[in-house]
CSV table of C-alpha atoms in Angstrom, one decimal:
chain,number,residue,atom,x,y,z
A,24,MET,CA,10.9,4.9,22.1
A,25,SER,CA,14.3,5.4,21.8
A,26,ASN,CA,13.4,7.9,19.2
A,27,HIS,CA,10.6,9.5,21.2
A,28,ALA,CA,12.6,12.7,22.1
A,29,GLN,CA,12.6,13.5,18.5
A,30,LEU,CA,9.0,12.8,17.9
A,31,ALA,CA,6.6,15.7,16.7
A,32,ASP,CA,3.3,16.2,18.6
A,33,SER,CA,1.1,17.1,15.0
A,34,SER,CA,2.5,13.3,13.9
A,35,LEU,CA,0.8,11.7,16.6
A,36,ILE,CA,-2.9,11.9,15.4
A,37,LEU,CA,-1.9,10.0,12.6
A,38,LEU,CA,-1.8,6.5,14.7
A,39,ALA,CA,-5.7,7.1,15.2
A,40,ASP,CA,-6.3,6.0,12.0
A,41,ILE,CA,-4.6,6.3,8.5
A,42,LEU,CA,-1.4,5.7,9.6
A,43,PRO,CA,-2.8,2.0,10.8
A,44,THR,CA,-4.8,2.0,8.0
A,45,GLY,CA,-2.3,1.9,5.8
A,46,VAL,CA,0.2,-0.5,7.7
A,47,PHE,CA,-3.1,-2.7,6.7
A,48,ALA,CA,-3.5,-2.2,3.3
A,49,ALA,CA,0.3,-3.6,2.9
A,50,MET,CA,0.3,-5.9,5.9
A,51,GLN,CA,-3.3,-7.6,4.7
A,52,ALA,CA,-1.5,-7.9,1.1
A,53,LEU,CA,1.6,-9.3,2.3
A,54,GLN,CA,-0.2,-12.1,4.4
A,55,HIS,CA,-2.3,-13.5,1.7
A,56,PRO,CA,-1.7,-17.1,1.0
A,57,LYS,CA,-1.6,-15.9,-2.8
A,58,ILE,CA,1.5,-13.9,-2.3
A,59,ALA,CA,3.3,-16.7,0.2
A,60,PRO,CA,4.4,-18.3,-3.1
A,61,MET,CA,7.3,-15.0,-3.7
A,62,LEU,CA,7.9,-15.0,-0.2
A,63,THR,CA,9.5,-18.8,0.4
A,64,GLY,CA,9.9,-20.6,-3.2
A,65,LYS,CA,7.6,-23.1,-2.4
A,66,PRO,CA,4.7,-23.2,-5.2
A,67,TYR,CA,0.8,-22.4,-4.3
A,68,PRO,CA,-0.3,-24.8,-2.0
A,69,PHE,CA,3.1,-25.6,0.0
A,70,GLY,CA,4.3,-21.7,0.9
A,71,GLY,CA,1.2,-21.7,3.7
A,72,PHE,CA,-0.3,-24.2,5.8
A,73,VAL,CA,-0.5,-27.5,4.6
A,74,PRO,CA,-2.9,-30.3,6.2
A,75,GLY,CA,-0.5,-32.7,8.5
A,76,GLY,CA,-0.8,-36.6,7.7
A,77,SER,CA,-0.1,-37.0,4.2
A,78,ASN,CA,2.9,-37.0,1.5
A,79,ALA,CA,1.7,-33.9,0.4
A,80,HIS,CA,4.8,-32.3,1.4
A,81,GLY,CA,6.9,-34.7,-0.4
A,82,GLN,CA,5.4,-34.6,-3.5
A,83,ALA,CA,5.2,-30.8,-3.5
A,84,ALA,CA,6.9,-28.8,-6.7
A,85,SER,CA,10.0,-27.7,-7.6
A,86,ALA,CA,10.9,-24.2,-6.0
A,87,LEU,CA,10.3,-21.6,-8.2
A,88,GLN,CA,12.0,-19.8,-10.6
A,89,LYS,CA,13.6,-16.7,-9.9
A,90,ASP,CA,11.6,-15.3,-12.3
A,91,ASP,CA,8.5,-16.2,-11.2
A,92,ARG,CA,10.0,-15.1,-7.5
A,93,ILE,CA,9.8,-11.2,-8.2
A,94,LEU,CA,6.3,-9.9,-6.9
A,95,THR,CA,4.7,-6.8,-7.7
A,96,ILE,CA,2.4,-4.9,-6.2
A,97,GLY,CA,0.1,-1.6,-7.4
A,98,VAL,CA,-1.2,0.8,-5.2
A,99,VAL,CA,-4.3,2.9,-6.5
A,100,GLY,CA,-4.7,6.2,-4.8
A,101,LEU,CA,-2.0,8.3,-3.5
A,102,GLY,CA,-3.9,10.4,-1.2
A,103,PRO,CA,-2.9,10.8,2.9
A,104,VAL,CA,-3.7,7.0,3.4
A,105,GLY,CA,-2.1,6.0,0.2
A,106,VAL,CA,0.9,7.4,0.9
A,107,CYS,CA,1.0,5.7,4.6
A,108,ALA,CA,0.1,2.6,2.5
A,109,THR,CA,3.4,3.3,0.4
A,110,VAL,CA,5.8,4.5,2.6
A,111,SER,CA,4.7,1.4,5.0
A,112,LEU,CA,4.8,-1.0,2.4
A,113,LEU,CA,8.4,0.1,0.9
A,114,ASP,CA,9.6,-0.3,4.8
A,115,ILE,CA,8.4,-3.9,5.1
A,116,LEU,CA,9.9,-5.4,1.6
A,117,ALA,CA,12.9,-4.0,2.8
A,118,GLY,CA,13.1,-5.9,5.0
A,119,LEU,CA,11.9,-8.7,3.6
A,120,GLU,CA,14.5,-8.3,0.8
A,121,LYS,CA,17.4,-8.5,3.8
A,122,SER,CA,15.8,-10.9,5.5
A,123,GLN,CA,14.6,-13.2,2.7
A,124,ARG,CA,16.6,-11.3,-0.3
A,125,LEU,CA,12.8,-10.9,-1.9
A,126,VAL,CA,13.0,-9.2,-5.3
A,127,TYR,CA,9.6,-6.6,-5.8
A,128,GLN,CA,8.5,-3.8,-7.6
A,129,VAL,CA,5.8,-1.7,-6.9
A,130,ILE,CA,3.3,0.4,-9.3
A,131,ALA,CA,1.9,3.9,-7.3
A,132,ILE,CA,-0.7,5.5,-8.9
A,133,ASP,CA,-2.8,8.6,-8.9
A,134,PRO,CA,-4.6,10.3,-11.6
A,135,LEU,CA,-3.9,13.3,-10.0
A,136,GLU,CA,-0.3,15.2,-10.4
A,137,PRO,CA,0.2,17.1,-7.3
A,138,ARG,CA,-0.3,13.9,-5.7
A,139,ARG,CA,2.3,11.8,-7.7
A,140,SER,CA,4.5,14.5,-7.1
A,141,LYS,CA,4.2,14.2,-3.4
A,142,MET,CA,4.5,10.9,-3.4
A,143,GLN,CA,7.5,11.8,-5.5
A,144,ALA,CA,9.0,14.1,-2.6
A,145,VAL,CA,8.2,11.7,-0.7
A,146,TYR,CA,10.0,8.7,-1.7
A,147,ASP,CA,13.6,10.4,-2.4
A,148,VAL,CA,14.0,11.5,1.3
A,149,ILE,CA,13.9,8.0,2.6
A,150,GLU,CA,17.1,6.8,3.0
A,151,SER,CA,17.9,3.3,1.0
A,152,SER,CA,17.3,1.2,4.2
A,153,GLY,CA,13.6,2.3,4.4
A,154,LYS,CA,12.4,1.2,0.9
A,155,GLY,CA,15.2,-1.3,-0.2
A,156,GLY,CA,16.4,-1.5,-3.6
A,157,GLY,CA,13.2,-3.2,-5.3
A,158,ARG,CA,12.3,-0.9,-8.5
A,159,PHE,CA,10.1,1.4,-7.9
A,160,ALA,CA,7.7,4.0,-9.9
A,161,ILE,CA,5.1,6.3,-9.6
A,162,ALA,CA,2.5,6.5,-12.2
A,163,SER,CA,-0.8,7.8,-13.9
A,164,VAL,CA,-3.7,5.7,-14.5
A,165,GLU,CA,-3.1,4.8,-18.0
A,166,ASP,CA,0.7,5.0,-17.4
A,167,GLY,CA,0.1,2.3,-14.7
A,168,LYS,CA,-1.7,-0.1,-16.7
A,169,LYS,CA,1.0,-0.3,-19.2
A,170,LEU,CA,3.7,-0.5,-16.4
A,171,ALA,CA,1.8,-3.5,-14.6
A,172,LEU,CA,2.2,-5.2,-17.7
A,173,GLU,CA,6.1,-4.3,-18.7
A,174,TRP,CA,7.3,-5.4,-15.9
A,175,THR,CA,5.6,-8.4,-15.6
A,176,ALA,CA,5.5,-9.7,-19.1
A,177,GLY,CA,1.9,-9.2,-18.9
A,178,ALA,CA,0.4,-11.1,-16.1
A,179,GLY,CA,0.0,-7.9,-13.3
A,180,CYS,CA,0.5,-7.7,-10.3
A,181,ASN,CA,0.6,-10.1,-7.8
A,182,ALA,CA,-1.5,-8.4,-5.1
A,183,VAL,CA,-2.6,-4.4,-5.4
A,184,LEU,CA,-3.5,-2.1,-3.0
A,185,GLU,CA,-6.7,-0.3,-3.3
A,186,VAL,CA,-6.7,3.0,-0.9
A,187,VAL,CA,-9.5,5.5,-2.9
A,188,GLY,CA,-12.9,4.0,-2.0
A,189,ASN,CA,-14.6,4.5,-5.5
A,190,PRO,CA,-15.6,2.3,-8.7
A,191,SER,CA,-13.0,3.4,-10.6
A,192,ALA,CA,-10.6,2.4,-8.0
A,193,LEU,CA,-11.8,-0.8,-7.9
A,194,SER,CA,-12.2,-1.2,-11.5
A,195,LEU,CA,-8.5,-0.5,-11.8
A,196,ALA,CA,-7.4,-2.6,-8.9
A,197,TYR,CA,-8.8,-5.3,-10.6
A,198,ASP,CA,-7.6,-4.6,-14.4
A,199,ILE,CA,-4.0,-4.4,-13.0
A,200,VAL,CA,-4.0,-7.6,-11.1
A,201,ARG,CA,-2.7,-11.2,-12.2
A,202,PRO,CA,-5.2,-13.7,-12.6
A,203,PHE,CA,-4.8,-15.7,-9.0
A,204,GLY,CA,-3.9,-12.1,-8.0
A,205,SER,CA,-5.2,-10.6,-4.5
A,206,VAL,CA,-6.4,-7.1,-3.6
A,207,SER,CA,-6.1,-5.4,-0.7
A,208,SER,CA,-9.3,-2.7,-0.3
A,209,VAL,CA,-9.2,0.3,2.4
A,210,GLY,CA,-11.1,2.8,0.6
A,211,VAL,CA,-14.4,3.1,2.6
A,212,HIS,CA,-17.4,2.4,-0.4
A,213,GLN,CA,-20.3,3.5,-0.6
A,214,GLU,CA,-21.8,3.3,-4.2
A,215,PRO,CA,-23.7,-0.3,-4.5
A,216,PRO,CA,-23.2,-2.1,-6.7
A,217,LEU,CA,-19.5,-3.2,-7.1
A,218,PRO,CA,-18.2,-2.4,-10.6
A,219,PHE,CA,-17.7,-6.0,-12.0
A,220,THR,CA,-19.7,-9.5,-11.6
A,221,GLY,CA,-18.8,-12.3,-9.8
A,222,ARG,CA,-18.7,-14.2,-12.9
A,223,ASP,CA,-15.5,-11.7,-13.3
A,224,VAL,CA,-13.8,-12.5,-10.4
A,225,TYR,CA,-14.7,-16.4,-10.9
A,226,ASN,CA,-13.4,-16.4,-13.8
A,227,LYS,CA,-10.1,-14.4,-13.0
A,228,ASN,CA,-9.7,-16.1,-9.6
A,229,VAL,CA,-9.2,-12.8,-7.7
A,230,SER,CA,-9.2,-12.7,-4.3
A,231,PHE,CA,-10.8,-9.3,-2.5
A,232,ASP,CA,-10.2,-8.5,1.1
A,233,PHE,CA,-12.3,-5.4,2.1
A,234,GLY,CA,-13.1,-3.8,5.2
A,235,ARG,CA,-11.5,-1.3,8.2
A,236,CYS,CA,-8.4,-1.0,9.8
A,237,PRO,CA,-8.2,-2.8,13.3
A,238,VAL,CA,-6.0,0.2,14.5
A,239,ARG,CA,-5.4,-1.3,18.1
A,240,ALA,CA,-4.0,-4.5,16.7
A,241,MET,CA,-1.8,-2.5,13.6
A,242,PHE,CA,-0.9,0.2,16.4
A,243,PRO,CA,2.6,-1.1,16.9
A,244,ILE,CA,3.9,-2.0,13.3
A,245,ALA,CA,2.3,1.9,12.6
A,246,LEU,CA,4.5,3.4,15.9
A,247,GLU,CA,7.2,1.7,15.0
A,248,ILE,CA,6.9,2.8,11.3
A,249,LEU,CA,6.3,6.8,12.6
A,250,LEU,CA,8.7,7.0,14.8
A,251,LYS,CA,11.8,5.8,11.7
A,252,ARG,CA,9.7,8.2,9.2
A,253,GLN,CA,10.1,11.5,10.9
A,254,ASP,CA,11.2,12.5,7.6
A,255,VAL,CA,7.4,12.2,5.8
A,256,PHE,CA,5.6,12.3,9.1
A,257,GLY,CA,6.9,14.6,11.3
A,258,GLY,CA,7.3,17.9,9.1
A,259,VAL,CA,4.4,20.7,8.0
A,260,GLY,CA,4.3,22.0,5.0
A,261,ALA,CA,7.4,20.7,3.2
A,262,GLU,CA,8.0,19.1,-0.4
A,263,ALA,CA,8.5,15.5,1.4
A,264,SER,CA,5.6,16.0,4.5
A,265,LEU,CA,2.3,14.2,5.0
A,266,ILE,CA,0.7,17.1,6.6
A,267,ASP,CA,0.8,19.7,4.2
A,268,ARG,CA,-1.1,22.4,6.9
A,269,VAL,CA,-2.3,22.9,10.6
A,270,VAL,CA,-5.2,25.3,10.7
A,271,GLY,CA,-8.3,26.2,13.0
A,272,PHE,CA,-11.8,25.4,12.7
A,273,ASP,CA,-12.2,28.4,11.4
A,274,GLU,CA,-10.9,27.5,8.0
A,275,ALA,CA,-12.3,24.0,7.8
A,276,VAL,CA,-14.9,24.4,4.8
A,277,GLU,CA,-12.0,26.3,2.9
A,278,MET,CA,-9.5,23.0,3.5
A,279,TYR,CA,-12.3,20.2,2.7
A,280,LYS,CA,-13.1,21.9,-1.1
A,281,LEU,CA,-9.3,22.1,-1.7
A,282,PHE,CA,-8.7,18.6,-0.2
A,283,ASP,CA,-11.9,17.5,-2.3
A,284,LYS,CA,-10.1,19.6,-5.9
A,285,GLY,CA,-6.9,17.6,-4.9
A,286,GLN,CA,-4.8,20.5,-4.5
A,287,CYS,CA,-3.8,20.1,-1.0
A,288,GLY,CA,-2.9,16.8,1.3
A,289,LYS,CA,-3.3,16.3,4.6
A,290,ILE,CA,-4.9,19.0,7.0
A,291,LEU,CA,-5.0,19.2,10.6
A,292,PHE,CA,-7.6,20.9,12.3
A,293,ASP,CA,-6.5,22.8,15.6
A,294,PRO,CA,-9.1,24.0,18.0
A,295,SER,CA,-6.9,26.4,19.9
A,296,LEU,CA,-6.1,28.4,16.4
């Protein structure tokens, strides 16, 4: 922790939940076996585990073509957790670009303009080593759908991070993911049933991962990103700050109303105020 002297106290609470959750959404997508071909250059299933005792490896098809190795990832939802997921995703992809020459593109989607503006400010403040040279776009729902097709010759995203937790977000994730793609969902879904049928998922051959983040497992990676990205997580109230305000409990009701309307970002409550 060589940067601990510059670590803002207010940013530490992000390690309890939302930053590890953002990391988890990104890692769950990037470690999925359906993504392995883009990372290794080997066609499925030879990019990952293959049973031994056979000539399967030797009979594998030729390496993927250059255009087939472009990794396209969508992010649905740019609230506080969505920003954490996008920042984490870009940081990891930048590392893969450097170590494996990965070519990637990311489409970050939210229906609310203030959240899109926040994400743009966050992206702009991150230096190139923290976001890499991949193509990046922030879009409304309809524009995001169009980009997912335009950037992939009609195929759709290899993977989608769903960071909202409602049926419309899951529907959007399903719409923009390509056949044989995967969706990493960390949104907390409360409304049954899911907005698609088993037949829909089967026909598109889509994999879904749902669930709660294992914070302890994600903590080391989240801490590293927190230390590197104090320009995003360390400030309060700046244009590129994830944390918008620090208030007392007496303002809690009003803050929840503003957040529900999308008129503010992450709020921290300080009982001493």
